[in-house]
Amino acid sequence: MGKNKQEKQKSKDKKDKSKDKSASSPSSSSAATSKPWNVLIIDSDDKDWYSMFDGKITASGRKIVVERSRWENMMISATSSGSCIVNIRPNKSPKPGTREDQFRTFEPNFVLVRKLVRGLTPDDDYSNTLFGLMYACLPSINSLESVHRCLERPVLYAALNGIKNKLGADKFPLIPQYYYSQYNTMMFTPEFPLVVKVGYAQAGFGKMLFKSSDDGFSDFKGVLALHKDYVTAEPFIPDRECDIRIQKIGDHYRVYKRISSNWKGNVGSSIIEEIEVSDQHRFWAEECGKLFGGMEILTVDTIRTKDGKEYILEINDSASGFYGPNEKEDMGHVRDLIMDRLNQLEAQ
């Protein structure tokens, strides 16, 4: 009988110790909560995102660790389980006090894309790096799927055309456009004068204005035959008063008016003025923001004619540049957008 009492007492003591150990050790969920958010921000070397997130924590107390890089400096390996390892070469202009002057390894669990995935030449195409981030199914702003869909002008225009077909041209006045897969399909075009855009190039590159069919248009097709680029063509708006850019960052909106002497409004010198956000401009940005599962950051470019009409030309995704005087404030809006998203992810 005495032996049985001793064994029962030992068993009770073990259970009590086990309870004490369990109470003093953090649970797996609390351990996961303490793990920091590793935010990979793909942007230029002169954009200081570190100070933007300095001291920031989520609602659950998780810290934010930021790593900034350019597309060309990153090499990615990913697994189907969601693991993503980013090896980053030293930045050309490293920010003092960071690791940017070193070769470093980062395991992101959130991504912000603020630079174009592709440049003008095949050597500046970093789609493979984007695919690695997509492969790991990383949450991001904008969604990595939308970044991918925005790479090609025809895909983006088709999505805008879907909005126009749903709402009507009176509510969503998208400029008409023609698409040609190659040079020898350009048999029918909009009426002259017209603007042709070659491939996916942006920022005024790959664009030409033809005032008539005798204005070198045949020569242009001959040059195009040397390459395999697709082409789009749209009517030129001759009585342009100004360009309009509508900027959306979450629920924050801005509108800019740009006056330029160049028919390419973003080439050469120009006068930029921030103007009041109209209900119409807000509506257009909201509708475009619904594309590809949701685009939190975008800009809508339009042309306003002298009689007050506006034509929607295109949209740009989260890589859209911010206007200098407002850049720091807008970066703050992006930071707040990321913090909100991280809190949402933690609540799931």
mmCIF file of C-alpha atoms in Angstrom:
data_model
loop_
_atom_site.group_PDB
_atom_site.id
_atom_site.type_symbol
_atom_site.label_atom_id
_atom_site.label_comp_id
_atom_site.label_asym_id
_atom_site.label_seq_id
_atom_site.Cartn_x
_atom_site.Cartn_y
_atom_site.Cartn_z
ATOM 1 C CA MET A 1 0.000 0.000 0.000
ATOM 2 C CA GLY A 2 2.839 2.427 0.908
ATOM 3 C CA LYS A 3 4.505 1.742 -2.455
ATOM 4 C CA ASN A 4 1.295 2.590 -4.345
ATOM 5 C CA LYS A 5 0.978 5.877 -2.443
ATOM 6 C CA GLN A 6 4.553 6.822 -3.383
ATOM 7 C CA GLU A 7 3.955 6.036 -7.084
ATOM 8 C CA LYS A 8 0.742 8.111 -7.112
ATOM 9 C CA GLN A 9 2.549 11.026 -5.466
ATOM 10 C CA LYS A 10 5.380 10.856 -8.074
ATOM 11 C CA SER A 11 2.813 10.797 -10.891
ATOM 12 C CA LYS A 12 1.065 13.853 -9.409
ATOM 13 C CA ASP A 13 4.370 15.712 -9.053
ATOM 14 C CA LYS A 14 5.223 15.030 -12.737
ATOM 15 C CA LYS A 15 1.846 16.375 -13.870
ATOM 16 C CA ASP A 16 2.276 19.500 -11.726
ATOM 17 C CA LYS A 17 5.758 20.107 -13.185
ATOM 18 C CA SER A 18 4.392 19.585 -16.679
ATOM 19 C CA LYS A 19 1.672 22.188 -16.051
ATOM 20 C CA ASP A 20 4.221 24.645 -14.636
ATOM 21 C CA LYS A 21 6.479 24.155 -17.681
ATOM 22 C CA SER A 22 3.565 24.618 -20.059
ATOM 23 C CA ALA A 23 2.475 27.795 -18.283
ATOM 24 C CA SER A 24 5.964 29.306 -18.353
ATOM 25 C CA SER A 25 6.669 28.458 -22.037
ATOM 26 C CA PRO A 26 5.189 30.608 -24.853
ATOM 27 C CA SER A 27 2.634 28.843 -26.991
ATOM 28 C CA SER A 28 3.320 28.180 -30.649
ATOM 29 C CA SER A 29 0.826 30.892 -31.591
ATOM 30 C CA SER A 30 2.481 33.528 -29.401
ATOM 31 C CA ALA A 31 5.880 32.500 -30.771
ATOM 32 C CA ALA A 32 4.563 33.015 -34.289
ATOM 33 C CA THR A 33 3.159 36.380 -33.249
ATOM 34 C CA SER A 34 6.570 37.535 -32.036
ATOM 35 C CA LYS A 35 8.159 36.729 -35.394
ATOM 36 C CA PRO A 36 8.802 40.000 -37.287
ATOM 37 C CA TRP A 37 7.260 40.892 -40.612
ATOM 38 C CA ASN A 38 10.024 40.865 -43.236
ATOM 39 C CA VAL A 39 8.931 43.427 -45.813
ATOM 40 C CA LEU A 40 10.794 43.442 -49.125
ATOM 41 C CA ILE A 41 10.477 46.791 -50.906
ATOM 42 C CA ILE A 42 11.553 46.903 -54.546
ATOM 43 C CA ASP A 43 12.426 50.510 -55.287
ATOM 44 C CA SER A 44 15.196 52.922 -56.266
ATOM 45 C CA ASP A 45 18.217 53.470 -54.035
ATOM 46 C CA ASP A 46 17.188 57.049 -53.236
ATOM 47 C CA LYS A 47 13.879 56.110 -51.621
ATOM 48 C CA ASP A 48 14.218 55.900 -47.824
ATOM 49 C CA TRP A 49 11.703 53.308 -46.691
ATOM 50 C CA TYR A 50 13.694 52.402 -43.587
ATOM 51 C CA SER A 51 12.817 55.606 -41.750
ATOM 52 C CA MET A 52 9.193 55.223 -42.842
ATOM 53 C CA PHE A 53 8.879 52.000 -40.842
ATOM 54 C CA ASP A 54 11.272 52.898 -38.012
ATOM 55 C CA GLY A 55 9.684 51.867 -34.698
ATOM 56 C CA LYS A 56 6.462 50.644 -36.330
ATOM 57 C CA ILE A 57 4.777 47.513 -34.957
ATOM 58 C CA THR A 58 1.551 45.752 -35.853
ATOM 59 C CA ALA A 59 -1.512 45.573 -33.601
ATOM 60 C CA SER A 60 -0.227 42.292 -32.146
ATOM 61 C CA GLY A 61 3.198 43.764 -31.435
ATOM 62 C CA ARG A 62 5.167 42.257 -34.314
ATOM 63 C CA LYS A 63 8.097 44.336 -35.497
ATOM 64 C CA ILE A 64 8.667 45.384 -39.119
ATOM 65 C CA VAL A 65 11.993 44.541 -40.755
ATOM 66 C CA VAL A 66 12.504 46.331 -44.087
ATOM 67 C CA GLU A 67 14.884 45.371 -46.871
ATOM 68 C CA ARG A 68 15.054 47.567 -49.977
ATOM 69 C CA SER A 69 16.444 46.443 -53.313
ATOM 70 C CA ARG A 70 16.258 46.988 -57.036
ATOM 71 C CA TRP A 71 15.065 44.205 -59.343
ATOM 72 C CA GLU A 72 18.494 43.788 -60.931
ATOM 73 C CA ASN A 73 20.154 43.060 -57.584
ATOM 74 C CA MET A 74 17.891 40.166 -56.583
ATOM 75 C CA MET A 75 18.170 36.402 -57.093
ATOM 76 C CA ILE A 76 15.359 34.201 -55.814
ATOM 77 C CA SER A 77 14.784 30.579 -54.865
ATOM 78 C CA ALA A 78 11.350 29.468 -53.695
ATOM 79 C CA THR A 79 9.532 26.284 -52.714
ATOM 80 C CA SER A 80 5.959 25.107 -53.107
ATOM 81 C CA SER A 81 5.553 25.270 -49.312
ATOM 82 C CA GLY A 82 5.799 29.071 -49.463
ATOM 83 C CA SER A 83 9.448 29.520 -48.553
ATOM 84 C CA CYS A 84 11.203 32.302 -50.452
ATOM 85 C CA ILE A 85 14.878 33.188 -50.141
ATOM 86 C CA VAL A 86 16.079 36.392 -51.778
ATOM 87 C CA ASN A 87 19.820 36.859 -52.265
ATOM 88 C CA ILE A 88 20.584 40.533 -52.807
ATOM 89 C CA ARG A 89 23.720 42.028 -54.323
ATOM 90 C CA PRO A 90 25.120 45.264 -52.853
ATOM 91 C CA ASN A 91 23.279 48.391 -53.963
ATOM 92 C CA LYS A 92 25.177 50.914 -56.073
ATOM 93 C CA SER A 93 24.154 53.717 -53.730
ATOM 94 C CA PRO A 94 23.696 52.044 -50.333
ATOM 95 C CA LYS A 95 21.958 53.914 -47.560
ATOM 96 C CA PRO A 96 24.349 54.550 -44.644
ATOM 97 C CA GLY A 97 23.595 52.506 -41.550
ATOM 98 C CA THR A 98 22.037 49.620 -43.495
ATOM 99 C CA ARG A 99 23.312 46.359 -44.955
ATOM 100 C CA GLU A 100 22.856 47.609 -48.513
ATOM 101 C CA ASP A 101 26.610 47.739 -49.108
ATOM 102 C CA GLN A 102 26.804 43.964 -48.492
ATOM 103 C CA PHE A 103 25.696 40.789 -50.198
ATOM 104 C CA ARG A 104 22.739 39.770 -48.058
ATOM 105 C CA THR A 105 20.007 37.149 -47.720
ATOM 106 C CA PHE A 106 16.403 37.975 -46.877
ATOM 107 C CA GLU A 107 13.303 35.814 -46.369
ATOM 108 C CA PRO A 108 10.333 38.117 -47.063
ATOM 109 C CA ASN A 109 6.790 37.439 -46.000
ATOM 110 C CA PHE A 110 5.427 40.621 -47.596
ATOM 111 C CA VAL A 111 6.367 42.582 -50.737
ATOM 112 C CA LEU A 112 5.894 46.134 -52.008
ATOM 113 C CA VAL A 113 6.626 46.673 -55.716
ATOM 114 C CA ARG A 114 7.596 50.270 -56.541
ATOM 115 C CA LYS A 115 9.716 49.718 -59.656
ATOM 116 C CA LEU A 116 8.878 48.542 -63.154
ATOM 117 C CA VAL A 117 9.656 44.877 -63.727
ATOM 118 C CA ARG A 118 10.931 45.527 -67.247
ATOM 119 C CA GLY A 119 13.034 48.207 -68.868
ATOM 120 C CA LEU A 120 13.580 48.974 -72.525
ATOM 121 C CA THR A 121 15.786 46.019 -73.471
ATOM 122 C CA PRO A 122 15.697 42.241 -72.839
ATOM 123 C CA ASP A 123 18.622 42.692 -70.448
ATOM 124 C CA ASP A 124 16.345 44.843 -68.275
ATOM 125 C CA ASP A 125 13.594 42.212 -68.015
ATOM 126 C CA TYR A 126 13.291 40.848 -64.477
ATOM 127 C CA SER A 127 10.123 38.815 -64.981
ATOM 128 C CA ASN A 128 11.876 35.687 -63.698
ATOM 129 C CA THR A 129 12.422 37.399 -60.365
ATOM 130 C CA LEU A 130 8.749 38.380 -60.233
ATOM 131 C CA PHE A 131 7.796 34.777 -61.001
ATOM 132 C CA GLY A 132 9.809 33.630 -57.989
ATOM 133 C CA LEU A 133 7.861 35.931 -55.676
ATOM 134 C CA MET A 134 4.607 34.742 -57.248
ATOM 135 C CA TYR A 135 5.695 31.099 -56.868
ATOM 136 C CA ALA A 136 5.989 31.585 -53.110
ATOM 137 C CA CYS A 137 2.463 33.111 -53.010
ATOM 138 C CA LEU A 138 3.705 36.089 -51.023
ATOM 139 C CA PRO A 139 1.152 38.732 -50.035
ATOM 140 C CA SER A 140 1.970 42.093 -51.556
ATOM 141 C CA ILE A 141 0.874 45.566 -52.622
ATOM 142 C CA ASN A 142 -0.199 45.598 -55.345
ATOM 143 C CA SER A 143 -0.951 41.906 -55.748
ATOM 144 C CA LEU A 144 1.820 40.141 -57.642
ATOM 145 C CA GLU A 145 -0.790 38.854 -60.070
ATOM 146 C CA SER A 146 -1.795 42.424 -60.928
ATOM 147 C CA VAL A 147 1.883 43.390 -61.371
ATOM 148 C CA HIS A 148 2.225 40.518 -63.821
ATOM 149 C CA ARG A 149 -0.961 41.409 -65.698
ATOM 150 C CA CYS A 150 0.167 45.028 -66.031
ATOM 151 C CA LEU A 151 3.360 44.069 -67.864
ATOM 152 C CA GLU A 152 1.711 44.060 -71.290
ATOM 153 C CA ARG A 153 -0.156 47.007 -72.800
ATOM 154 C CA PRO A 154 -2.814 44.909 -74.656
ATOM 155 C CA VAL A 155 -3.719 42.957 -71.511
ATOM 156 C CA LEU A 156 -4.120 46.170 -69.540
ATOM 157 C CA TYR A 157 -6.154 47.874 -72.268
ATOM 158 C CA ALA A 158 -8.425 44.830 -72.561
ATOM 159 C CA ALA A 159 -9.200 45.103 -68.843
ATOM 160 C CA LEU A 160 -10.019 48.818 -69.241
ATOM 161 C CA ASN A 161 -12.162 48.002 -72.245
ATOM 162 C CA GLY A 162 -14.095 45.588 -70.046
ATOM 163 C CA ILE A 163 -14.890 48.462 -67.671
ATOM 164 C CA LYS A 164 -16.028 50.614 -70.605
ATOM 165 C CA ASN A 165 -18.262 47.835 -71.941
ATOM 166 C CA LYS A 166 -19.811 47.409 -68.480
ATOM 167 C CA LEU A 167 -20.349 51.095 -67.671
ATOM 168 C CA GLY A 168 -20.674 52.591 -71.145
ATOM 169 C CA ALA A 169 -18.397 55.034 -72.969
ATOM 170 C CA ASP A 170 -20.228 58.024 -71.467
ATOM 171 C CA LYS A 171 -19.235 56.983 -67.923
ATOM 172 C CA PHE A 172 -15.833 55.553 -68.821
ATOM 173 C CA PRO A 173 -14.541 57.386 -71.942
ATOM 174 C CA LEU A 174 -11.670 55.081 -72.908
ATOM 175 C CA ILE A 175 -9.781 56.152 -76.025
ATOM 176 C CA PRO A 176 -10.380 53.736 -78.950
ATOM 177 C CA GLN A 177 -7.406 51.612 -79.911
ATOM 178 C CA TYR A 178 -6.256 49.055 -82.512
ATOM 179 C CA TYR A 179 -3.934 46.117 -81.853
ATOM 180 C CA TYR A 180 -1.498 44.476 -84.322
ATOM 181 C CA SER A 181 0.499 41.365 -83.490
ATOM 182 C CA GLN A 182 3.134 42.251 -86.126
ATOM 183 C CA TYR A 183 3.985 44.811 -88.774
ATOM 184 C CA ASN A 184 2.210 43.165 -91.759
ATOM 185 C CA THR A 185 -1.163 43.182 -89.991
ATOM 186 C CA MET A 186 -1.275 47.001 -89.969
ATOM 187 C CA MET A 187 -3.594 47.206 -92.977
ATOM 188 C CA PHE A 188 -6.356 49.136 -91.214
ATOM 189 C CA THR A 189 -5.719 51.900 -88.692
ATOM 190 C CA PRO A 190 -7.659 54.632 -86.931
ATOM 191 C CA GLU A 191 -8.027 57.829 -88.905
ATOM 192 C CA PHE A 192 -4.954 60.046 -89.097
ATOM 193 C CA PRO A 193 -3.462 61.707 -87.171
ATOM 194 C CA LEU A 194 -2.676 58.732 -84.989
ATOM 195 C CA VAL A 195 -0.215 57.619 -82.313
ATOM 196 C CA VAL A 196 1.461 54.229 -82.486
ATOM 197 C CA LYS A 197 3.026 52.542 -79.459
ATOM 198 C CA VAL A 198 5.510 49.714 -79.943
ATOM 199 C CA GLY A 199 5.513 46.867 -77.433
ATOM 200 C CA TYR A 200 5.325 47.444 -73.692
ATOM 201 C CA ALA A 201 7.678 50.471 -73.491
ATOM 202 C CA GLN A 202 6.631 53.279 -71.146
ATOM 203 C CA ALA A 203 7.655 56.842 -70.226
ATOM 204 C CA GLY A 204 7.315 58.113 -73.801
ATOM 205 C CA PHE A 205 9.571 55.477 -75.392
ATOM 206 C CA GLY A 206 8.394 53.501 -78.414
ATOM 207 C CA LYS A 207 5.773 56.125 -79.375
ATOM 208 C CA MET A 208 5.425 57.944 -82.695
ATOM 209 C CA LEU A 209 2.952 60.477 -84.063
ATOM 210 C CA PHE A 210 1.844 60.263 -87.711
ATOM 211 C CA LYS A 211 -0.185 63.151 -89.080
ATOM 212 C CA SER A 212 -0.994 61.374 -92.358
ATOM 213 C CA SER A 213 -0.318 58.140 -94.235
ATOM 214 C CA ASP A 214 2.399 60.013 -96.154
ATOM 215 C CA ASP A 215 4.165 61.040 -92.959
ATOM 216 C CA GLY A 216 6.626 58.140 -92.980
ATOM 217 C CA PHE A 217 4.074 55.528 -91.916
ATOM 218 C CA SER A 218 5.198 52.995 -94.526
ATOM 219 C CA ASP A 219 8.823 53.506 -93.492
ATOM 220 C CA PHE A 220 7.817 52.915 -89.898
ATOM 221 C CA LYS A 221 6.281 49.545 -90.795
ATOM 222 C CA GLY A 222 9.464 48.664 -92.651
ATOM 223 C CA VAL A 223 11.555 49.328 -89.547
ATOM 224 C CA LEU A 224 9.071 47.409 -87.400
ATOM 225 C CA ALA A 225 9.562 44.378 -89.648
ATOM 226 C CA LEU A 226 13.062 43.972 -88.179
ATOM 227 C CA HIS A 227 11.585 43.173 -84.770
ATOM 228 C CA LYS A 228 8.854 40.983 -83.305
ATOM 229 C CA ASP A 229 7.058 43.619 -81.279
ATOM 230 C CA TYR A 230 3.304 44.069 -81.233
ATOM 231 C CA VAL A 231 1.904 47.546 -81.907
ATOM 232 C CA THR A 232 -1.114 49.512 -80.777
ATOM 233 C CA ALA A 233 -2.548 52.545 -82.575
ATOM 234 C CA GLU A 234 -4.953 55.165 -81.293
ATOM 235 C CA PRO A 235 -6.257 58.506 -82.555
ATOM 236 C CA PHE A 236 -4.185 61.590 -81.728
ATOM 237 C CA ILE A 237 -6.145 64.241 -79.809
ATOM 238 C CA PRO A 238 -5.093 67.517 -81.494
ATOM 239 C CA ASP A 239 -7.018 69.995 -79.316
ATOM 240 C CA ARG A 240 -5.454 68.860 -76.056
ATOM 241 C CA GLU A 241 -5.547 71.384 -73.240
ATOM 242 C CA CYS A 242 -3.615 69.332 -70.713
ATOM 243 C CA ASP A 243 -2.854 65.867 -69.365
ATOM 244 C CA ILE A 244 -4.519 64.669 -66.179
ATOM 245 C CA ARG A 245 -3.116 62.077 -63.778
ATOM 246 C CA ILE A 246 -5.379 60.609 -61.089
ATOM 247 C CA GLN A 247 -3.461 58.985 -58.242
ATOM 248 C CA LYS A 248 -4.943 56.409 -55.879
ATOM 249 C CA ILE A 249 -3.215 55.112 -52.727
ATOM 250 C CA GLY A 250 -5.820 53.109 -50.840
ATOM 251 C CA ASP A 251 -8.531 55.637 -49.960
ATOM 252 C CA HIS A 252 -6.286 58.637 -50.575
ATOM 253 C CA TYR A 253 -6.594 60.420 -53.925
ATOM 254 C CA ARG A 254 -4.749 63.189 -55.750
ATOM 255 C CA VAL A 255 -5.210 64.715 -59.200
ATOM 256 C CA TYR A 256 -2.513 66.536 -61.172
ATOM 257 C CA LYS A 257 -2.812 68.712 -64.263
ATOM 258 C CA ARG A 258 0.203 68.796 -66.569
ATOM 259 C CA ILE A 259 0.759 71.279 -69.382
ATOM 260 C CA SER A 260 3.558 70.513 -71.828
ATOM 261 C CA SER A 261 4.695 71.876 -75.166
ATOM 262 C CA ASN A 262 5.559 68.353 -76.324
ATOM 263 C CA TRP A 263 2.787 66.133 -77.682
ATOM 264 C CA LYS A 264 4.275 63.494 -75.367
ATOM 265 C CA GLY A 265 3.232 65.144 -72.155
ATOM 266 C CA ASN A 266 5.837 63.276 -70.073
ATOM 267 C CA VAL A 267 8.772 64.303 -72.293
ATOM 268 C CA GLY A 268 10.595 67.620 -71.961
ATOM 269 C CA SER A 269 9.656 70.454 -69.613
ATOM 270 C CA SER A 270 6.146 70.802 -68.251
ATOM 271 C CA ILE A 271 4.090 72.641 -65.650
ATOM 272 C CA ILE A 272 2.440 70.422 -63.035
ATOM 273 C CA GLU A 273 -0.334 71.586 -60.743
ATOM 274 C CA GLU A 274 -2.299 69.655 -58.142
ATOM 275 C CA ILE A 275 -6.027 70.232 -58.604
ATOM 276 C CA GLU A 276 -9.191 69.278 -56.767
ATOM 277 C CA VAL A 277 -10.296 65.646 -56.922
ATOM 278 C CA SER A 278 -13.607 65.531 -58.763
ATOM 279 C CA ASP A 279 -16.246 62.848 -58.233
ATOM 280 C CA GLN A 280 -15.650 61.689 -61.797
ATOM 281 C CA HIS A 281 -11.914 61.253 -61.307
ATOM 282 C CA ARG A 282 -12.454 59.403 -58.034
ATOM 283 C CA PHE A 283 -14.986 57.128 -59.737
ATOM 284 C CA TRP A 284 -12.607 56.242 -62.561
ATOM 285 C CA ALA A 285 -9.807 55.411 -60.129
ATOM 286 C CA GLU A 286 -12.130 53.323 -57.964
ATOM 287 C CA GLU A 287 -13.309 51.303 -60.960
ATOM 288 C CA CYS A 288 -9.749 50.702 -62.143
ATOM 289 C CA GLY A 289 -8.800 49.721 -58.600
ATOM 290 C CA LYS A 290 -11.143 46.715 -58.863
ATOM 291 C CA LEU A 291 -9.088 45.145 -61.658
ATOM 292 C CA PHE A 292 -7.062 41.956 -61.183
ATOM 293 C CA GLY A 293 -8.450 41.242 -57.729
ATOM 294 C CA GLY A 294 -7.797 44.781 -56.475
ATOM 295 C CA MET A 295 -5.106 47.411 -57.076
ATOM 296 C CA GLU A 296 -4.464 49.569 -54.022
ATOM 297 C CA ILE A 297 -1.924 51.833 -55.734
ATOM 298 C CA LEU A 298 -2.417 53.106 -59.286
ATOM 299 C CA THR A 299 -2.592 56.146 -61.505
ATOM 300 C CA VAL A 300 -5.045 56.854 -64.319
ATOM 301 C CA ASP A 301 -3.780 58.995 -67.205
ATOM 302 C CA THR A 302 -6.237 61.025 -69.270
ATOM 303 C CA ILE A 303 -6.220 63.811 -71.852
ATOM 304 C CA ARG A 304 -8.466 66.848 -71.402
ATOM 305 C CA THR A 305 -9.448 68.756 -74.526
ATOM 306 C CA LYS A 306 -10.125 72.483 -74.791
ATOM 307 C CA ASP A 307 -13.873 71.885 -74.752
ATOM 308 C CA GLY A 308 -13.623 70.098 -71.395
ATOM 309 C CA LYS A 309 -13.894 66.488 -72.563
ATOM 310 C CA GLU A 310 -11.587 63.826 -71.150
ATOM 311 C CA TYR A 311 -10.312 60.590 -72.647
ATOM 312 C CA ILE A 312 -8.831 57.817 -70.544
ATOM 313 C CA LEU A 313 -5.517 56.661 -72.030
ATOM 314 C CA GLU A 314 -4.110 54.065 -69.639
ATOM 315 C CA ILE A 315 -3.418 53.125 -66.059
ATOM 316 C CA ASN A 316 -0.142 52.496 -64.244
ATOM 317 C CA ASP A 317 0.315 50.132 -61.329
ATOM 318 C CA SER A 318 2.117 50.406 -57.967
ATOM 319 C CA ALA A 319 5.379 51.416 -59.692
ATOM 320 C CA SER A 320 3.880 54.810 -60.572
ATOM 321 C CA GLY A 321 6.152 57.631 -59.517
ATOM 322 C CA PHE A 322 5.054 60.183 -56.919
ATOM 323 C CA TYR A 323 5.197 63.933 -57.528
ATOM 324 C CA GLY A 324 8.298 65.350 -55.800
ATOM 325 C CA PRO A 325 6.735 67.847 -53.356
ATOM 326 C CA ASN A 326 4.230 65.207 -52.189
ATOM 327 C CA GLU A 327 6.500 62.168 -52.351
ATOM 328 C CA LYS A 328 7.283 61.817 -48.640
ATOM 329 C CA GLU A 329 3.649 62.234 -47.645
ATOM 330 C CA ASP A 330 2.542 59.710 -50.275
ATOM 331 C CA MET A 331 5.170 57.234 -49.106
ATOM 332 C CA GLY A 332 3.582 57.622 -45.673
ATOM 333 C CA HIS A 333 0.197 56.720 -47.154
ATOM 334 C CA VAL A 334 1.754 53.596 -48.680
ATOM 335 C CA ARG A 335 3.312 52.677 -45.327
ATOM 336 C CA ASP A 336 -0.078 53.035 -43.620
ATOM 337 C CA LEU A 337 -1.608 50.868 -46.328
ATOM 338 C CA ILE A 338 0.972 48.159 -45.656
ATOM 339 C CA MET A 339 0.430 48.353 -41.887
ATOM 340 C CA ASP A 340 -3.319 47.931 -42.397
ATOM 341 C CA ARG A 341 -2.727 44.917 -44.615
ATOM 342 C CA LEU A 342 -0.358 43.290 -42.123
ATOM 343 C CA ASN A 343 -2.926 43.740 -39.357
ATOM 344 C CA GLN A 344 -5.556 42.149 -41.595
ATOM 345 C CA LEU A 345 -3.282 39.189 -42.290
ATOM 346 C CA GLU A 346 -2.671 38.711 -38.571
ATOM 347 C CA ALA A 347 -6.420 38.752 -37.885
ATOM 348 C CA GLN A 348 -7.109 35.946 -40.367
#
